[in-house]
GROMACS .gro file of C-alpha atoms in nm:
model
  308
    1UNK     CA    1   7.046  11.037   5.852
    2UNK     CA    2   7.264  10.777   5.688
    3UNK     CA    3   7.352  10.874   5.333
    4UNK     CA    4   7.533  10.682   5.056
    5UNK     CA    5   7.761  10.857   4.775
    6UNK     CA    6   7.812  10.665   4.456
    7UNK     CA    7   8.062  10.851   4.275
    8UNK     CA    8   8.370  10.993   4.455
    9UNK     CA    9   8.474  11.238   4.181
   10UNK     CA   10   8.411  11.647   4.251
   11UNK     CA   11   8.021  11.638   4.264
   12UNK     CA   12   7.981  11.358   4.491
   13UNK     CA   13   8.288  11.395   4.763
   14UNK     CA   14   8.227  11.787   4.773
   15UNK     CA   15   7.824  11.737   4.831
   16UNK     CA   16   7.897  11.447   5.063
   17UNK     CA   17   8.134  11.610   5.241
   18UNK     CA   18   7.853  11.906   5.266
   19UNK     CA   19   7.620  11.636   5.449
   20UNK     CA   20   7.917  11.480   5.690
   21UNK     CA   21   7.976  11.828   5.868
   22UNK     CA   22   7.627  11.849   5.921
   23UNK     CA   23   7.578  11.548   6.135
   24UNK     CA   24   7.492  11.298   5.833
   25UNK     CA   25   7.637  10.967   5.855
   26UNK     CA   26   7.785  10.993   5.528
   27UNK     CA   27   7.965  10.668   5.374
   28UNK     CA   28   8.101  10.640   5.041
   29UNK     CA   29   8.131  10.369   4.740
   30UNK     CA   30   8.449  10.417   4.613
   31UNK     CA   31   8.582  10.286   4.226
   32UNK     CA   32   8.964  10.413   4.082
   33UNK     CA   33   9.039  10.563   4.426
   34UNK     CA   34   8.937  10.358   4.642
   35UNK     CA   35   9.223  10.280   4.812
   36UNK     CA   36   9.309  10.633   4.864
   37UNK     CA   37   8.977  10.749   5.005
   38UNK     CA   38   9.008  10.491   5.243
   39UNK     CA   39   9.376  10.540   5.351
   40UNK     CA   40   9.305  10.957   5.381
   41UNK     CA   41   8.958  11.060   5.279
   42UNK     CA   42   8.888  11.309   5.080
   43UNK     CA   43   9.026  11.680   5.097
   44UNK     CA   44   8.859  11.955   5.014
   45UNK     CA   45   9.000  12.342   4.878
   46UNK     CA   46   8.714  12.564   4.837
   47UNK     CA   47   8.735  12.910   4.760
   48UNK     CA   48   8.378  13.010   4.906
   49UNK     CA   49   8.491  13.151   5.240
   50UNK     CA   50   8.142  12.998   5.337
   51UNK     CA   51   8.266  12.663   5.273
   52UNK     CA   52   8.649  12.646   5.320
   53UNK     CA   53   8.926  12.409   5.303
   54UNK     CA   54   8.808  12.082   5.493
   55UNK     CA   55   8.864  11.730   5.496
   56UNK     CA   56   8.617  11.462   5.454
   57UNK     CA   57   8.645  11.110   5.620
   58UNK     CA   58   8.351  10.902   5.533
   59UNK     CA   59   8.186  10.678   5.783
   60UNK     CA   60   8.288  10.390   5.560
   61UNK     CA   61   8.460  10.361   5.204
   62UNK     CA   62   8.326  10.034   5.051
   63UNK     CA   63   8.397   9.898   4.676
   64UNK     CA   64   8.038   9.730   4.653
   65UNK     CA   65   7.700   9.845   4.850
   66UNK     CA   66   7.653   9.446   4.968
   67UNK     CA   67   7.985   9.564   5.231
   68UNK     CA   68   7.749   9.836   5.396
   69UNK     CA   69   7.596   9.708   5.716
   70UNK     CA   70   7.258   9.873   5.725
   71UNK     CA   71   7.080  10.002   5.395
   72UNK     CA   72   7.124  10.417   5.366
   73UNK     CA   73   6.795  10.632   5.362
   74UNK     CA   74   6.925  10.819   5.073
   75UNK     CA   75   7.173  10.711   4.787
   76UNK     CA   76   7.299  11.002   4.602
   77UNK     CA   77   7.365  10.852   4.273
   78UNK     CA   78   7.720  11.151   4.169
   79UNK     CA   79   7.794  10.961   3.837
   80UNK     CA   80   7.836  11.096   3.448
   81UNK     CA   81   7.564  11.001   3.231
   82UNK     CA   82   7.757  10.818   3.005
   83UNK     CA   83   7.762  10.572   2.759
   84UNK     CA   84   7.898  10.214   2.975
   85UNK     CA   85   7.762  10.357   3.267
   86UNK     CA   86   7.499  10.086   3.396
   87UNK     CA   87   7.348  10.372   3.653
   88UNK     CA   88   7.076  10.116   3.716
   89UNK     CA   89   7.353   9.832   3.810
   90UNK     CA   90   7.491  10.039   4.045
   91UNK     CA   91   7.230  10.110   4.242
   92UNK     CA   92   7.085   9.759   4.269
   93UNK     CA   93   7.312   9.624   4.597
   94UNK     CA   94   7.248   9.951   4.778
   95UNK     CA   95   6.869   9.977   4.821
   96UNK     CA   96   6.667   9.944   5.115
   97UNK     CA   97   6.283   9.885   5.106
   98UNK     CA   98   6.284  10.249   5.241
   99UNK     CA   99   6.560  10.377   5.085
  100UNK     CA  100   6.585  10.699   4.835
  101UNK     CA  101   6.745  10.747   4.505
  102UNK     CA  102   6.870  11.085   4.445
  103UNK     CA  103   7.014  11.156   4.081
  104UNK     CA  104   7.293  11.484   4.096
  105UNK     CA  105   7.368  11.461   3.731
  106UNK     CA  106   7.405  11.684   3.447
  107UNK     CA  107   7.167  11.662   3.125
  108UNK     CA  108   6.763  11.624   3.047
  109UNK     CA  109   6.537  11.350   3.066
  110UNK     CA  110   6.823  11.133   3.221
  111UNK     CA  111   6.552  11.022   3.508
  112UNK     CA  112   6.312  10.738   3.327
  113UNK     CA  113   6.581  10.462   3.278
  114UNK     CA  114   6.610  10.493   3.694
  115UNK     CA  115   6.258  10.509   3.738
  116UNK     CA  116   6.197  10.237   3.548
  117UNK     CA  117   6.441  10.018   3.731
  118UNK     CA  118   6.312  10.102   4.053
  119UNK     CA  119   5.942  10.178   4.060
  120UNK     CA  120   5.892  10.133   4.425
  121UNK     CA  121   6.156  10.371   4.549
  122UNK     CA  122   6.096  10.739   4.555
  123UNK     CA  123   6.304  10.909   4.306
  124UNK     CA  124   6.467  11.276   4.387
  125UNK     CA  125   6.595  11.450   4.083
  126UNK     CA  126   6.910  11.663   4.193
  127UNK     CA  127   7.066  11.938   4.018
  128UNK     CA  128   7.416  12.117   4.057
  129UNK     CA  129   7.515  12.454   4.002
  130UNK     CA  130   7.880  12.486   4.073
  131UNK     CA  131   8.226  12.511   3.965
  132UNK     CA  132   8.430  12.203   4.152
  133UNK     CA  133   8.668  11.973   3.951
  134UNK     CA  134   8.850  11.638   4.112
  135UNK     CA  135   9.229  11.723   4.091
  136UNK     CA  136   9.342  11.427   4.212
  137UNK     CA  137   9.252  11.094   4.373
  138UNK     CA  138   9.083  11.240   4.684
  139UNK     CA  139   9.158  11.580   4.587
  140UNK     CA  140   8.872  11.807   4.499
  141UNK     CA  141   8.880  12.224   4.414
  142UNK     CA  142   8.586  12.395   4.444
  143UNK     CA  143   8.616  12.726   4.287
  144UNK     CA  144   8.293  12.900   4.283
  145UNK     CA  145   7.915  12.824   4.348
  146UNK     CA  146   7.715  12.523   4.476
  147UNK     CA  147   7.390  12.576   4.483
  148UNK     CA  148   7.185  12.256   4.482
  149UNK     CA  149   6.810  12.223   4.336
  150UNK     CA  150   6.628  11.898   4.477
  151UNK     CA  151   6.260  11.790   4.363
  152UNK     CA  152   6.058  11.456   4.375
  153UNK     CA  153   6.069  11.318   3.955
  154UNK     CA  154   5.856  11.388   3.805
  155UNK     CA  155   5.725  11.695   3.991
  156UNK     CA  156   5.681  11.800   4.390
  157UNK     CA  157   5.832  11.778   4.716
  158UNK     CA  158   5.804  11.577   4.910
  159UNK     CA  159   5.908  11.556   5.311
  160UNK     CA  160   6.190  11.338   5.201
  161UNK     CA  161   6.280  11.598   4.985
  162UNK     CA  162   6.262  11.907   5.212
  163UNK     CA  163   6.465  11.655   5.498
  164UNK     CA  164   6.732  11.623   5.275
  165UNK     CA  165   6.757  12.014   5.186
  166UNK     CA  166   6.721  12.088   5.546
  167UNK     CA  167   7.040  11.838   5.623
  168UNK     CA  168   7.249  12.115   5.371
  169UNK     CA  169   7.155  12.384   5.567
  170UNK     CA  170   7.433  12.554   5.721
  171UNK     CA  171   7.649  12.393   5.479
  172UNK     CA  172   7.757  12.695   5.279
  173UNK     CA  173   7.580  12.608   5.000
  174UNK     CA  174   7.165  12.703   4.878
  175UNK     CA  175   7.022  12.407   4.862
  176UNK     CA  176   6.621  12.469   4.701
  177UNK     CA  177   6.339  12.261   4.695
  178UNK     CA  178   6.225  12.283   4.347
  179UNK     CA  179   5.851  12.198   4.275
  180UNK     CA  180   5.954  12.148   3.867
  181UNK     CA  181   6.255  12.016   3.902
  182UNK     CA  182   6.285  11.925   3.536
  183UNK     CA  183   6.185  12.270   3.456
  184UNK     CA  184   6.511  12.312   3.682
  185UNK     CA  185   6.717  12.044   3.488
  186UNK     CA  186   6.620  12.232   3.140
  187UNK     CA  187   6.770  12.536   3.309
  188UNK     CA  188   7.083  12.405   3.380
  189UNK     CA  189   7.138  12.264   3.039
  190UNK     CA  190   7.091  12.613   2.870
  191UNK     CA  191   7.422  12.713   3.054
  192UNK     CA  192   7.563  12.326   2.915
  193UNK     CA  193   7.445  12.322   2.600
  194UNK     CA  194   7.619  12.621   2.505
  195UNK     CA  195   7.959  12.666   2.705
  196UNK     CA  196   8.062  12.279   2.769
  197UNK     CA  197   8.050  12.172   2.392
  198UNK     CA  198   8.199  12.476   2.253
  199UNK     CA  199   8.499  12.404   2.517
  200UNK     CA  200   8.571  12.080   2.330
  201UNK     CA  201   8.509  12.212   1.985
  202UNK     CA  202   8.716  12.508   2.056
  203UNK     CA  203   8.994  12.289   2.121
  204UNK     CA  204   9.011  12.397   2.508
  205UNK     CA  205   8.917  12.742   2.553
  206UNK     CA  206   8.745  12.834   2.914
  207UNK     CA  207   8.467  13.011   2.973
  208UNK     CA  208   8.563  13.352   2.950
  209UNK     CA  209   8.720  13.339   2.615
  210UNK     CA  210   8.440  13.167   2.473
  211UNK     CA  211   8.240  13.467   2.535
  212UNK     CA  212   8.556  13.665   2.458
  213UNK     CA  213   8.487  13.500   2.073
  214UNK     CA  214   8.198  13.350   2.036
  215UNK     CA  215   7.914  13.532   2.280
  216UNK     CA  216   7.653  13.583   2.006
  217UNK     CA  217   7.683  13.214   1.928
  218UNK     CA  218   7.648  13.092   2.297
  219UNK     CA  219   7.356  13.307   2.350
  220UNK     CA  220   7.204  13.142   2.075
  221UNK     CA  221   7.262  12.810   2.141
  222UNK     CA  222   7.088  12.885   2.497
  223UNK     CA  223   6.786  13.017   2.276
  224UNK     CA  224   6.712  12.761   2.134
  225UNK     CA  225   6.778  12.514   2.481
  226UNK     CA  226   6.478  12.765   2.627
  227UNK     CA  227   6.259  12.718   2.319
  228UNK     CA  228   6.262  12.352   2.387
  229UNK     CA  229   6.203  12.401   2.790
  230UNK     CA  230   5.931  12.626   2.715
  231UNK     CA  231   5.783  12.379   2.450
  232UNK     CA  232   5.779  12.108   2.677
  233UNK     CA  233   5.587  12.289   2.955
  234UNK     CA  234   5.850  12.440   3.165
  235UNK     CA  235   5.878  12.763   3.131
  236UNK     CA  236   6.149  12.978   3.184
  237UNK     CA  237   6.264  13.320   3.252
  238UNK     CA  238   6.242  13.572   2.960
  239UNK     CA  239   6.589  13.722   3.097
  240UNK     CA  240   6.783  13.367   3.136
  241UNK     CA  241   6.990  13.431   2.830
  242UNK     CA  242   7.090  13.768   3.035
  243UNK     CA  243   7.156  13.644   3.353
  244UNK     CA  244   7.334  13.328   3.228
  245UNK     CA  245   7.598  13.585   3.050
  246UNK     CA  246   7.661  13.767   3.315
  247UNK     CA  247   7.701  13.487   3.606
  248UNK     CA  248   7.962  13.299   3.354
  249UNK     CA  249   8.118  13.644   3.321
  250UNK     CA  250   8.148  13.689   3.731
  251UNK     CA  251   8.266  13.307   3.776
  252UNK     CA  252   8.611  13.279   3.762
  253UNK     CA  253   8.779  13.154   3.391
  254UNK     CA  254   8.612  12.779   3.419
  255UNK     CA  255   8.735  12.514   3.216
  256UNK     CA  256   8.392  12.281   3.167
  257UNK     CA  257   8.390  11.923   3.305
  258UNK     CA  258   8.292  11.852   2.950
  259UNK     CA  259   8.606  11.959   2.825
  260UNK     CA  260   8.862  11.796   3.076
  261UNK     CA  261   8.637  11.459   3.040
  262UNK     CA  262   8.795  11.553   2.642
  263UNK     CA  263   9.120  11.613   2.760
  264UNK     CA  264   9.178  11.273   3.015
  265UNK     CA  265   9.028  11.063   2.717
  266UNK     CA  266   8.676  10.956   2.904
  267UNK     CA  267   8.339  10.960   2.829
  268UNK     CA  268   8.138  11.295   2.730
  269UNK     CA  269   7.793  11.386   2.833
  270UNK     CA  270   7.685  11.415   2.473
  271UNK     CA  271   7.384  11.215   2.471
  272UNK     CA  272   7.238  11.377   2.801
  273UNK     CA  273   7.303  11.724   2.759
  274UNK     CA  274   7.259  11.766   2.390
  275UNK     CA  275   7.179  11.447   2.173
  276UNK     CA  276   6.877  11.436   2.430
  277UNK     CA  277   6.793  11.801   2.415
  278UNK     CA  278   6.763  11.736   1.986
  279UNK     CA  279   6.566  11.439   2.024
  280UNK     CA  280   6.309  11.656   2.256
  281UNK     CA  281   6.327  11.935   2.017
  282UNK     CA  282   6.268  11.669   1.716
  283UNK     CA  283   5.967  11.526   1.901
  284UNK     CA  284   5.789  11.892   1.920
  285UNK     CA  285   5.930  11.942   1.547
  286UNK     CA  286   6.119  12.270   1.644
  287UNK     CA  287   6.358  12.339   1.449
  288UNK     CA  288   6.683  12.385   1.692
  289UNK     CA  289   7.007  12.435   1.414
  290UNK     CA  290   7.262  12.513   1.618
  291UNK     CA  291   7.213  12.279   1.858
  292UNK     CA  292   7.178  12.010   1.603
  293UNK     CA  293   7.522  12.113   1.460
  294UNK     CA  294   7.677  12.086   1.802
  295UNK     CA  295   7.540  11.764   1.843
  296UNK     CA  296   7.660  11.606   1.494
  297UNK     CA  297   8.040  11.817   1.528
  298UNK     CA  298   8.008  11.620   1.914
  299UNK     CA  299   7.959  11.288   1.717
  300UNK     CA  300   8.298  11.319   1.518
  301UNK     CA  301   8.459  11.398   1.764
  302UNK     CA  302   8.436  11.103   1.996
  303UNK     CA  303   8.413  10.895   1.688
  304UNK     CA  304   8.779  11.058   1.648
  305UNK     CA  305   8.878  10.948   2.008
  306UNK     CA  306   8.721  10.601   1.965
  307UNK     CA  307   8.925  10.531   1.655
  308UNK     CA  308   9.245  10.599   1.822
   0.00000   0.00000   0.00000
């Protein structure tokens, strides 16, 4: 299996790795660190004795896709929905006619502008649940989690799919097939909705003493993320609220990739993980306050940090 990562921050060297030390030939497309990903690879600490410390060494580090030899039968596409991201640019040099496109991103309904590009490739929607932050150029800590959900956009699996999953097996990690994998994306952004803006807003707190001050507020935040899921058509669990509480409270203290985006002065996933979660909510005219408030207080404050 020969596998592309764009994207050689925490989510795509730590997944890539996953898929080297099972047998993949795994190469990567390298931006800021190029040089050192090429010179040493990429190591990774892990504190999931099921993972462990390990390094990575790609098959090949390239700057642009048109350096690759052969076309990969996957590209996972590990970038930040972003504003000046050109996902869709990125992608162009490194497709096959076979080839897959496999989105491991955070946010909702962050799939069309791909599958619009590319309407001939098959398009694998890929979400991750884990606590992993880049600490350095080629330096990743994973601290807790990694599961992986995987489903054909906009709903199935297919035997690409379940390859792919298999490949992760053995890894460490879950890695699930998910038949609704939107569904599964509108999961994930009831945990991000809440905890990763109200890092930022908060002025840096992790996630501990955000439920330490502000639980009732998180949990209602995520209520209203579930009302729009459930709107929409994917249901989900009566008890998420519940179990999303107590898995933040069992993670270690986690500062959100949100918030250290803040911190280093780069782009925020705003407009994927709330501004789009408002619009949806606007669309089924729910009425979704607090999430509307996040979104605006969001707003000023990267107007703040483009002004400077």
């Amino acid at each position: 299996m020969k596998i592309l990562i764009i994207g050689t921050g925490a989510v795509g060297g730590f997944y890539g790795s996953l898929l080297a030390k099972q047998g993949a030939e795994v190469s990567v497309l390298a931006r800021s660190d190029y040089a050192q990903v090429r010179a040493h690879g990429l190591r990774i600490r892990s504190a999931v004795p099921a993972v462990g410390d390990h390094h990575f060494r790609p098959a090949r580090v390239v700057r642009s896709a048109l350096e690759l030899e052969e076309k990969p039968d996957y590209v996972l596409l590990c970038v930040k929905v972003v504003a000046g991201a050109d996902r869709a640019a990125l992608l162009k040099d490194a497709l096959g006619p076979a080839t897959r496109i496999v989105l491991v991103s955070n946010g909702v309904e962050i799939e069309d502008e791909i599958a619009a590009a590319y309407p001939d490739h098959a398009l694998i929607s890929g979400l991750a649940f884990i606590c992993v932050t880049r600490t350095a150029p080629g330096e990743i800590w994973h601290q807790a989690y990694g599961r992986l959900a995987l489903g054909d956009y906009p709903r199935g699996t297919s035997p690409a799919t379940l390859a792919l999953c298999q490949a992760f097996e053995g890894s460490g990690i879950q890695c699930v097939a998910s038949e609704d994998v939107v569904g599964a994306r509108w999961q994930k952004c009831v945990w991000n909705a809440a905890f990763s803006p109200l890092s930022v807003l908060s002025g840096g707190l992790d996630t501990h003493a955000i439920l330490d001050t502000a639980e009732p507020l998180a949990r209602a935040i995520m209520a209203e993320t579930i009302l729009i899921s459930n709107a929409l058509g994917h249901p989900l669990p009566a008890d998420m609220v519940e179990k999303q509480v107590a898995s933040t409270r069992k993670m270690p203290p986690y500062k959100t990739s949100m918030l250290l985006d803040h911190e280093a002065g780069r782009p925020m996933e705003t407009e994927a993980i709330l501004g789009n979660a408002v619009r949806a909510g606007q669309r089924l005219g729910l009425e979704v306050p607090r999430l509307a408030t996040l979104y605006g207080l969001m707003r000023l404050v990267e107007a703040r940090a483009a002004s400077r």
